[in-house]
Coordinates of C-alpha atoms in Angstrom, one line a residue:
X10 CA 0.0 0.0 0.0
X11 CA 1.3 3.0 -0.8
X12 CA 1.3 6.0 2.0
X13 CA 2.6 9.5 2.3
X14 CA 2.5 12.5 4.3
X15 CA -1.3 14.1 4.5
X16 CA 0.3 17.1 2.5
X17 CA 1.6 15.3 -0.2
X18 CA -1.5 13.7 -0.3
X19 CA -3.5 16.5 -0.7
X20 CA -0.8 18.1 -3.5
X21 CA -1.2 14.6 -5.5
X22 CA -4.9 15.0 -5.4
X23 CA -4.8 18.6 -6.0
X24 CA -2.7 18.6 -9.0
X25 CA -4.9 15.3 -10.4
X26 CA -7.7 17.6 -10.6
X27 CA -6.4 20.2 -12.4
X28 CA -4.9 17.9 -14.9
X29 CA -8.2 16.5 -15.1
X30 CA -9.8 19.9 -15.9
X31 CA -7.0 20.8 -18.1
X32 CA -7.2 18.0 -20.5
X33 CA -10.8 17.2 -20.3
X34 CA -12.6 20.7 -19.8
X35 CA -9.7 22.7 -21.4
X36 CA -10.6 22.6 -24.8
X37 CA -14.2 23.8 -24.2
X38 CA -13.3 26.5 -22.3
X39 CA -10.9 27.4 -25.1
X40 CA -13.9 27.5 -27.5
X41 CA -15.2 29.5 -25.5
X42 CA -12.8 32.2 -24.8
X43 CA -12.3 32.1 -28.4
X44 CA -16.0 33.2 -29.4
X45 CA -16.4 35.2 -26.8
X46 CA -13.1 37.4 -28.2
X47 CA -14.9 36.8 -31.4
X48 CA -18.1 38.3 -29.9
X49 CA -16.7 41.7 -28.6
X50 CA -14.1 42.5 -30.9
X51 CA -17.0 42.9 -33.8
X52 CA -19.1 45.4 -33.0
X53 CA -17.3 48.2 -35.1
X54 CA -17.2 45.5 -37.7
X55 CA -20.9 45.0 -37.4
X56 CA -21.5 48.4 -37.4
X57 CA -19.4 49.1 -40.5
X58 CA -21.3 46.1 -42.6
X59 CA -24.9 47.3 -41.6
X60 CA -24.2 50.7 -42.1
X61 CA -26.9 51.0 -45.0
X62 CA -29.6 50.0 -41.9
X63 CA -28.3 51.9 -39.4
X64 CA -27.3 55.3 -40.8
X65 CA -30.4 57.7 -41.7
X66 CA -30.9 61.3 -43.1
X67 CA -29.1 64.0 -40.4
X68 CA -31.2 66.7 -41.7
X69 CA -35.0 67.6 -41.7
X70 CA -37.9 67.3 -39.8
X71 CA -38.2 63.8 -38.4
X72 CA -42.3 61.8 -39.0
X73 CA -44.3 60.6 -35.6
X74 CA -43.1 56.8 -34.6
X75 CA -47.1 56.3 -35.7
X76 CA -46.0 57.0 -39.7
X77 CA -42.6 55.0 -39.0
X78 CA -44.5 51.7 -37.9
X79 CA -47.1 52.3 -40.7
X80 CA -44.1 52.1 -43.2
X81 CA -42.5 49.5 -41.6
X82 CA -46.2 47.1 -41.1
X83 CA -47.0 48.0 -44.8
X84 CA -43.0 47.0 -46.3
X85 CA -43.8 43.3 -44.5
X86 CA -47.1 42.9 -45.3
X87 CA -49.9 42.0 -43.1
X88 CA -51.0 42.9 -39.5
X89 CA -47.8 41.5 -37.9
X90 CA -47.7 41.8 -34.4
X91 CA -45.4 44.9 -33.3
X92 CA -42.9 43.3 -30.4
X93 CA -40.9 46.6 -29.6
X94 CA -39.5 50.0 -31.1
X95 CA -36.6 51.6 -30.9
X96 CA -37.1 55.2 -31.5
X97 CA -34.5 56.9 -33.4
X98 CA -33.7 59.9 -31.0
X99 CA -30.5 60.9 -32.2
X100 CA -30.1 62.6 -35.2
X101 CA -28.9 60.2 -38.6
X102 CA -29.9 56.5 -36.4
X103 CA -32.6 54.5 -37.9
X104 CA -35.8 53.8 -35.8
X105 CA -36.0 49.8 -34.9
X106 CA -39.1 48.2 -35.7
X107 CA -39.1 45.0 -34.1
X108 CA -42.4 41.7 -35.6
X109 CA -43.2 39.1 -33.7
X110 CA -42.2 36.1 -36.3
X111 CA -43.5 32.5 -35.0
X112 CA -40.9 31.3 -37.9
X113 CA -37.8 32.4 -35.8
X114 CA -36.4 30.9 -32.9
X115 CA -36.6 32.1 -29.2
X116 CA -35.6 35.8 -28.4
X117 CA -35.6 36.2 -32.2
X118 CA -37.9 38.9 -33.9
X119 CA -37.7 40.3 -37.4
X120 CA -36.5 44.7 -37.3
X121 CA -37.2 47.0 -39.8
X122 CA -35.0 49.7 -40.0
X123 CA -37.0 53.3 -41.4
X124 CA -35.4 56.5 -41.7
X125 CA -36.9 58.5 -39.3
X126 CA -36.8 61.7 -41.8
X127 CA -37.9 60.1 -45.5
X128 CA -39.8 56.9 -44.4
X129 CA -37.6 54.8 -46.4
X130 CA -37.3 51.3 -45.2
X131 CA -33.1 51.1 -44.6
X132 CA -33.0 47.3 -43.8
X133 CA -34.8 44.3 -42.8
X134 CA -33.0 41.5 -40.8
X135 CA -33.2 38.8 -37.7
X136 CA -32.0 40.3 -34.5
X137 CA -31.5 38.7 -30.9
X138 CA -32.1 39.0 -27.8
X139 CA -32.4 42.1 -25.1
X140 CA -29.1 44.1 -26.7
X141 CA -30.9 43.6 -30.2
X142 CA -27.3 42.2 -31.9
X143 CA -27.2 41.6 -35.6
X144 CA -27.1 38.7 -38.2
X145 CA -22.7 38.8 -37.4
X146 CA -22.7 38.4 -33.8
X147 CA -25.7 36.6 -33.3
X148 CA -24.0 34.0 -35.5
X149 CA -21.0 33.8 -33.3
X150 CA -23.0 34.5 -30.0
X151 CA -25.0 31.0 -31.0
X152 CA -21.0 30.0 -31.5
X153 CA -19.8 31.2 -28.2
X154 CA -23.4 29.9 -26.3
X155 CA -23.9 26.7 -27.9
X156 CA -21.3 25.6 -30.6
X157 CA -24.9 26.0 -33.5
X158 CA -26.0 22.6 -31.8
X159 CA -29.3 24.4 -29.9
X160 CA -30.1 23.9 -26.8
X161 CA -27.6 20.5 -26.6
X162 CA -25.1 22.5 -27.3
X163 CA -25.1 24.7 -24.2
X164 CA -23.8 21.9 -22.5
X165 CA -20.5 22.7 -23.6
X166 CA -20.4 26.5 -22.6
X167 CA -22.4 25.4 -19.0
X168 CA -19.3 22.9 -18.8
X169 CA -16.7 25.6 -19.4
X170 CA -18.0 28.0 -16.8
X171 CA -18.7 25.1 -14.7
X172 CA -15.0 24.4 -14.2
X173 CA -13.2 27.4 -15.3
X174 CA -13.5 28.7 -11.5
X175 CA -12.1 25.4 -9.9
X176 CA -9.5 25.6 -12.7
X177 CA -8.5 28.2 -11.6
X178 CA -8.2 28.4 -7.6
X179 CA -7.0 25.0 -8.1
X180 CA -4.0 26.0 -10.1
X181 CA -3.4 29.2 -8.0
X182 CA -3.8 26.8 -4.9
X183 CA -1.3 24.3 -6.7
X184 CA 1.6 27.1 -7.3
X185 CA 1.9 28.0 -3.7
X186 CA 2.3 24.6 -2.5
X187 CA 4.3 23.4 -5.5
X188 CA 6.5 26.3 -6.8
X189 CA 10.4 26.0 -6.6
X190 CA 12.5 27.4 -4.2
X191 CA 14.6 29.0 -6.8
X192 CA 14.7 29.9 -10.6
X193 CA 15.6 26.6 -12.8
X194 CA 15.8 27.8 -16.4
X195 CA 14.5 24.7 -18.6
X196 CA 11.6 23.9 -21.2
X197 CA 9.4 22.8 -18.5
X198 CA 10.0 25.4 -15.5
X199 CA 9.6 28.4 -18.0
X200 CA 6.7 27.1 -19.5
X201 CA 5.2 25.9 -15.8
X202 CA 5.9 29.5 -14.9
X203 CA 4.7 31.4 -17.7
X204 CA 1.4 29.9 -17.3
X205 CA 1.1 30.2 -13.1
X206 CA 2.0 34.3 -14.3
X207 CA -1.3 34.5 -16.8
X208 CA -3.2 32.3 -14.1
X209 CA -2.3 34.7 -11.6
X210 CA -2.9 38.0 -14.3
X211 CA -6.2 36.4 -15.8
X212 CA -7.5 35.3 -12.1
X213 CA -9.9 37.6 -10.7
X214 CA -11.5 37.6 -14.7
X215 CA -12.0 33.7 -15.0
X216 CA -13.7 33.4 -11.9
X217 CA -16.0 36.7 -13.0
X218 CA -17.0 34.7 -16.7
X219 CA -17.5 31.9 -14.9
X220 CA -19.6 33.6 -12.8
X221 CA -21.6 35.5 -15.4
X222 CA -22.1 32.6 -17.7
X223 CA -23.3 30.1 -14.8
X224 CA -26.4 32.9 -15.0
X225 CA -26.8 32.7 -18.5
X226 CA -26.6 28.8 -18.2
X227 CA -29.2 26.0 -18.7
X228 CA -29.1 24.1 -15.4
X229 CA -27.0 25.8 -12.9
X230 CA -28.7 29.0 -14.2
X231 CA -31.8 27.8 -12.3
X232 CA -30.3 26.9 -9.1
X233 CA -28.7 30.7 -9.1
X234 CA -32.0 32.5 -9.7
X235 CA -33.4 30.5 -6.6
X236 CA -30.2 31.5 -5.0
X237 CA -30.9 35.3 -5.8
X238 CA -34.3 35.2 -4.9
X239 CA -34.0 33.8 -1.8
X240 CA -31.7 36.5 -0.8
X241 CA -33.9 39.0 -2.7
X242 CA -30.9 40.0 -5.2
X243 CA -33.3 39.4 -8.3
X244 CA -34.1 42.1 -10.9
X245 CA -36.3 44.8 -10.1
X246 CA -39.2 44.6 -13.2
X247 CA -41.8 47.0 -13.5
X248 CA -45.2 45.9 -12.7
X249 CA -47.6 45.9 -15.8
X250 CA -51.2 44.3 -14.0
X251 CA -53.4 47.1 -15.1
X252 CA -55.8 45.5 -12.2
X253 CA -55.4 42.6 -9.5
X254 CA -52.4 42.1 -7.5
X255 CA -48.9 42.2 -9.5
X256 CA -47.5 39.5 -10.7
X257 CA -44.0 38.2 -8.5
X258 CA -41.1 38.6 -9.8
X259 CA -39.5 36.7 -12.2
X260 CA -35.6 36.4 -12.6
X261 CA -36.1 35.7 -16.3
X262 CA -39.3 38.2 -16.8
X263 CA -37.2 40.0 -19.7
X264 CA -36.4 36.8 -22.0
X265 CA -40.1 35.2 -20.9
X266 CA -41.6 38.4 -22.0
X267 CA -39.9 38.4 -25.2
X268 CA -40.8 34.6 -26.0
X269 CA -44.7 35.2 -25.0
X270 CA -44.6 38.4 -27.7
X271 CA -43.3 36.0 -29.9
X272 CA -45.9 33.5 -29.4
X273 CA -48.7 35.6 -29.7
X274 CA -51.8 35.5 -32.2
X275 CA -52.8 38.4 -34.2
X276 CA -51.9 41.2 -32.9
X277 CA -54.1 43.7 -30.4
X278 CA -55.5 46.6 -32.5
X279 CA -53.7 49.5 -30.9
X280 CA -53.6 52.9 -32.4
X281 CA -50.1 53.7 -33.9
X282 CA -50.4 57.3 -32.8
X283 CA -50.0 55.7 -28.8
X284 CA -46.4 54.9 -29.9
X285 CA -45.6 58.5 -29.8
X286 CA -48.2 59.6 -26.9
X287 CA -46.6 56.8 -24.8
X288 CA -42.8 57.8 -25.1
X289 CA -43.5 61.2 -24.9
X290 CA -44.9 60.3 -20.8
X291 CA -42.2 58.3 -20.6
X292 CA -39.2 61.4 -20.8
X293 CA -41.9 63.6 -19.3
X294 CA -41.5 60.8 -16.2
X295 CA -37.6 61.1 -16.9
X296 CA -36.5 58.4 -18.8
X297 CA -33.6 60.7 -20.0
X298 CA -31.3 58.3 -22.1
X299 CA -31.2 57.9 -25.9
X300 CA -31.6 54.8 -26.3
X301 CA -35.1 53.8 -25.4
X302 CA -37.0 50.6 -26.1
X303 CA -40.9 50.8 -26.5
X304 CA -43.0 47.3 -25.5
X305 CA -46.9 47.5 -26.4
X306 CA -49.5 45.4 -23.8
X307 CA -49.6 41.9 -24.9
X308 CA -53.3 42.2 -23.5
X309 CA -55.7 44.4 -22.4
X310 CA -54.9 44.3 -18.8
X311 CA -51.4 44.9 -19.1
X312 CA -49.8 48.1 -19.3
X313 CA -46.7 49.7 -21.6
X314 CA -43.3 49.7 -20.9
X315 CA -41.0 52.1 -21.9
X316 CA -36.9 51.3 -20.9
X317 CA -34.0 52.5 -21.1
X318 CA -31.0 50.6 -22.8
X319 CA -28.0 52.2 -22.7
X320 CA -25.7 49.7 -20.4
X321 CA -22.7 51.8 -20.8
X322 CA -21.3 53.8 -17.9
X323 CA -22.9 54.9 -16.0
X324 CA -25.9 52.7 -16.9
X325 CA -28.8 53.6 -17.9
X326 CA -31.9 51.1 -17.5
X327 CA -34.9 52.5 -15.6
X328 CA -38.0 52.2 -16.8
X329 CA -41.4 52.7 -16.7
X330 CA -44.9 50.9 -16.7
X331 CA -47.7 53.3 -18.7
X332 CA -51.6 53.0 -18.6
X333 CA -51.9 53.8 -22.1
X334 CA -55.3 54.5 -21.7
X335 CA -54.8 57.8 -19.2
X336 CA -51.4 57.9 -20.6
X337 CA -49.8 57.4 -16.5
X338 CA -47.1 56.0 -15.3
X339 CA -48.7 53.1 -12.7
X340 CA -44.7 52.0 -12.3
X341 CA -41.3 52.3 -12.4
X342 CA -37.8 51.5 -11.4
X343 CA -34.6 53.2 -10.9
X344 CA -31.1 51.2 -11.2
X345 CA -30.1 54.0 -8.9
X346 CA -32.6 51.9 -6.2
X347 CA -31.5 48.5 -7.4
X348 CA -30.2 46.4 -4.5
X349 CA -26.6 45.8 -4.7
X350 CA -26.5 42.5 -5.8
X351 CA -28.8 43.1 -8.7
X352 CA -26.4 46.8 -9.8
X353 CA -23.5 44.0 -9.6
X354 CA -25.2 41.5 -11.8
X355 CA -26.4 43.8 -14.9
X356 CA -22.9 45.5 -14.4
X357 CA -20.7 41.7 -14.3
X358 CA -23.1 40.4 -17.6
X359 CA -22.3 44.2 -19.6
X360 CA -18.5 43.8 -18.8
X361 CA -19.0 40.2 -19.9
X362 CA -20.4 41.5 -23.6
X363 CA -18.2 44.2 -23.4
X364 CA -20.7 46.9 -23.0
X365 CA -20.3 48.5 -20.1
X366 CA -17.1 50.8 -20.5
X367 CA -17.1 50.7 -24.3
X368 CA -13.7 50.7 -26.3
X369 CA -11.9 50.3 -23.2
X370 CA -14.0 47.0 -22.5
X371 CA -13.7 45.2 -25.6
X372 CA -9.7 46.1 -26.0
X373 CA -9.3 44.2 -21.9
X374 CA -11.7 41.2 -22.9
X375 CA -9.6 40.8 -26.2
X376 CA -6.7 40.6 -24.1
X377 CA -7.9 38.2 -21.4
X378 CA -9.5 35.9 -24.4
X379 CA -6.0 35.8 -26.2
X380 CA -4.0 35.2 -22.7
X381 CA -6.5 32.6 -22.3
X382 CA -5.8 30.8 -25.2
X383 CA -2.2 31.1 -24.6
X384 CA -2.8 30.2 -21.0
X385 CA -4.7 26.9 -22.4
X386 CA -1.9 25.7 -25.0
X387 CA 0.7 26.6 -22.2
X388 CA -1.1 23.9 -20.2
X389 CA -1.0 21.4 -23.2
X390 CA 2.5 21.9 -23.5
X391 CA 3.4 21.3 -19.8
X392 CA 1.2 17.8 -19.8
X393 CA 3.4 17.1 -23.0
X394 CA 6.5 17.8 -21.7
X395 CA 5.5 15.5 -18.7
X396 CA 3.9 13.1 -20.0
X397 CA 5.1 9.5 -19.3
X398 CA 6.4 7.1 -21.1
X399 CA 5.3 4.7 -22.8
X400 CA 3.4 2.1 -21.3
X401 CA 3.8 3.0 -17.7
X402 CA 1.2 3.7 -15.4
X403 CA 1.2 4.5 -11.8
X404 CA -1.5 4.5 -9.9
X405 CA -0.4 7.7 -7.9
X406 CA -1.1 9.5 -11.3
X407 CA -5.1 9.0 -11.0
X408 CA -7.8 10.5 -8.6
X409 CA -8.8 7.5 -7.0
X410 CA -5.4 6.6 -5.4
X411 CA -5.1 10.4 -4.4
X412 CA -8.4 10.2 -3.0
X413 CA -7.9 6.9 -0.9
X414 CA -4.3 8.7 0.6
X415 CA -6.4 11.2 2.3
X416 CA -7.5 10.3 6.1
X417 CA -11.0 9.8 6.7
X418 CA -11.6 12.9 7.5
X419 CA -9.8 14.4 4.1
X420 CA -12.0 12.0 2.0
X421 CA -15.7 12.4 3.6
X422 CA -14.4 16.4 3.7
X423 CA -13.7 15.7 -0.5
X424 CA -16.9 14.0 -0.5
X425 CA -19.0 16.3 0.8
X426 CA -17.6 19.0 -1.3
X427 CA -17.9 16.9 -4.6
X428 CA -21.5 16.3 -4.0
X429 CA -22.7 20.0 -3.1
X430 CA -21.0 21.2 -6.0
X431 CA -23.0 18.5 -8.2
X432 CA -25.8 19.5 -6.8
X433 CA -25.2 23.5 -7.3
X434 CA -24.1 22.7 -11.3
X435 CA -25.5 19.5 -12.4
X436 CA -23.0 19.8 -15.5
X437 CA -20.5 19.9 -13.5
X438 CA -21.7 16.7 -11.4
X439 CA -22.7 14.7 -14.3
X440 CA -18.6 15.4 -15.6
X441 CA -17.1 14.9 -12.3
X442 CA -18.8 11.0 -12.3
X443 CA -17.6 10.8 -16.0
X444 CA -13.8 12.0 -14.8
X445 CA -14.3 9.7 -11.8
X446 CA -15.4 6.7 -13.7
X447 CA -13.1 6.7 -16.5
X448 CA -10.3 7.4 -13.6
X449 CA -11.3 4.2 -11.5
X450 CA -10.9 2.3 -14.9
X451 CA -7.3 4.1 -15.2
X452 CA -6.7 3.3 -11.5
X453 CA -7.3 -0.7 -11.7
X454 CA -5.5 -1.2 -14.8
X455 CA -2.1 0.4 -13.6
X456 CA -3.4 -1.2 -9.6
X457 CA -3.4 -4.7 -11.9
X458 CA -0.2 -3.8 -13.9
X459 CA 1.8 -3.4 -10.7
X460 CA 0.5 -6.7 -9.3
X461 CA 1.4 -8.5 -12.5
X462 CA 5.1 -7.0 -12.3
X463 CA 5.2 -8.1 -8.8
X464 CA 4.2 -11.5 -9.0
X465 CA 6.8 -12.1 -12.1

């Protein structure tokens, strides 16, 4: 039986982990690093390639939003239903003229883009989601999310964020106990220690996108909004019951809002003419930015909301619930008022779309996406230039055998952090088993080699 001291124990165990996580997670959370530097180094690019849609007339008196959705209603055909507008309220920017499309997928709607001064219809296109991206970086944002696979596909990108963190602290944890007492100059100790530097350098960012994107995720997603609620760090949304109590809140209100527009039948018959009357109460309330997003009643009972959407800095994203029958404001809320927890959240997901401080923000995510690459292949290298030789296997060299060195205590305390973990990110779980039980296979084949060897 092999035996060693409880710390080497614990470094052999340690450092199985990460290697685990290296080879095994590694190349998704490469993939993802990748798109995600993809994803915010493209706006300007975007920008430039749908200039023809987003660029209007500077000059001239600009028509009601009424005339604008008119144009826009009459260019598709039909009585589609009107999801949301985007008012054009600085001078040569299109107005956004978001359909309801049952053909398109989830947080999908069709825009028309009109020139606010001649009425001419400057583009017509799929955008996504709450930041209304275009064709470009939706195409890499389904990329970055879920490798074009759908909703299987998030698994990969759930698995990324899943383990980037423990990646992570795990490696930072391994340098202290592990690094040498002085400088050795070789192909291994300057590769081991250029990737501990972008570790350290890229730290405090890896374990924010891993925070971020557990949010965003599929199954650990759910078990943080109960998380948040329960500590009351969810979302402020404006109330839009008309009459009857108000509905709770509802951690994903703004994507399940845009899915039931999507999903409805024919459209209400609302006069066009509201569409000005309504964002004219809303900057009378003080909805002050430029950026504005209009969102008629899906029914009779409910109300309008107007809301801000610039998530630059300093953010802007109050907004405002509007009778549009006495044309009052019945609600509204001020970020200035969010709790902290929910200012932290909408400012960690901007900074991870590189909204939030513009330029600056994409330039230091480009950066931390290419160091995390590097950081990745740095990693591949190491396990390369340590790998052993040819068929010999130790058992010391799997997670079992690590895990049966600890003391009792060591492995029910290993145990017991294993499982609440599984429980917290079932992705995580469901790969930790896989690692385990392709590691136990690992661990009696070399157990079995050894005993061979012996008996010979």
């Amino acid at each position: 039986m092999t035996t060693c001291t409880p710390r080497a124990a614990w470094i052999n165990l340690l450092r199985r982990v990460h290697f685990y996580i290296g080879l095994c997670a590694g190349p998704f959370i490469f993939i993802a690093a990748l798109t995600g530097t993809l994803y915010v180094a493209t706006p300007q690019l975007e920008s430039l390639i749908y200039r023809q849609a987003l660029s209007a007339e500077t000059q001239g008196e600009r028509h009601p939003i009424a005339e604008q959705i008119a144009v826009a209603r009459q260019a598709i055909g039909g009585l589609a239903a009107v999801f949301a507008v985007r008012p054009a309220l600085t001078p040569g920017e299109t107005t956004r003229v978001m359909f309801s499309d049952p053909a398109l997928g989830e947080s999908e709607s069709r825009a028309l883009f009109i020139d606010p001064v001649t009425l001419a219809v400057k583009g017509d296109m799929t955008v996504y989601g709450s930041s209304g991206i275009l064709p470009l970086r939706q195409w890499i944002d389904y990329a970055h999310r879920s490798l074009l696979l759908g909703d299987a596909g998030r698994l990969y990108s759930e698995l990324a964020a899943s383990w980037m963190w423990v990646a992570a602290i795990g490696g930072i944890a391994l340098w202290f106990v592990t690094r040498p007492k002085r400088r050795i100059n070789n192909r291994q100790q300057n590769s081991r220690r250029l990737h501990s530097t972008l570790g350290w350098c890229l730290l405090v960012g890896m374990l924010l996108f891993s925070a971020t994107g557990l949010t965003w995720s599929q199954w650990a997603g759910g078990n943080v909004d109960t998380l948040r609620a329960s500590f009351g760090w969810l979302t402020p949304q404006v109330n839009t019951q008309l009459s009857g109590p108000g509905a709770s809140q509802d951690p994903h209100a703004e994507y399940q809002s845009h899915h039931e527009g999507m999903a409805m039948g024919m459209p209400m018959l609302i006069p066009l003419s509201r569409y000005d009357e309504v964002l004219a109460t809303a900057q009378h309330a003080g909805l002050s930015a430029n950026r504005l997003e209009i969102r008629p009643p899906k029914n009779s009972d409910r109300a309008w909301t107007v809301t801000e959407i610039d998530r630059r800095w300093p953010t802007q994203v109050d907004a405002v619930a509007i009778d549009g029958n006495r044309m009052q404001v019945i609600d509204r809320t001020h970020f200035a008022d969010f709790p902290l927890m929910a200012k932290l959240t909408r400012w960690g997901v901007d900074f991870h779309m590189g909204i939030l401080f513009g330029l600056v923000n994409q330039l230091l995510l480009i950066a931390f996406g290419a160091a995390l690459c590097i950081m990745i292949v740095i990693g591949y290298r190491l396990w390369w230039l340590r790998r052993p030789a040819a068929g010999v296997q130790n058992p010391l060299s799997t997670l079992t055998q690590g895990w049966l060195l600890l003391s009792t205590a060591g492995k029910g305390c290993v145990m017991l952090v294993a499982v609440l973990l599984g429980l917290a990110m079932p992705v995580l779980g469901g790969s930790l088993l896989l690692f385990v039980a392709v590691d136990l296979l690992r661990w009696r084949m070399s157990s079995a080699a050894i005993r061979e060897s012996v008996a010979e």
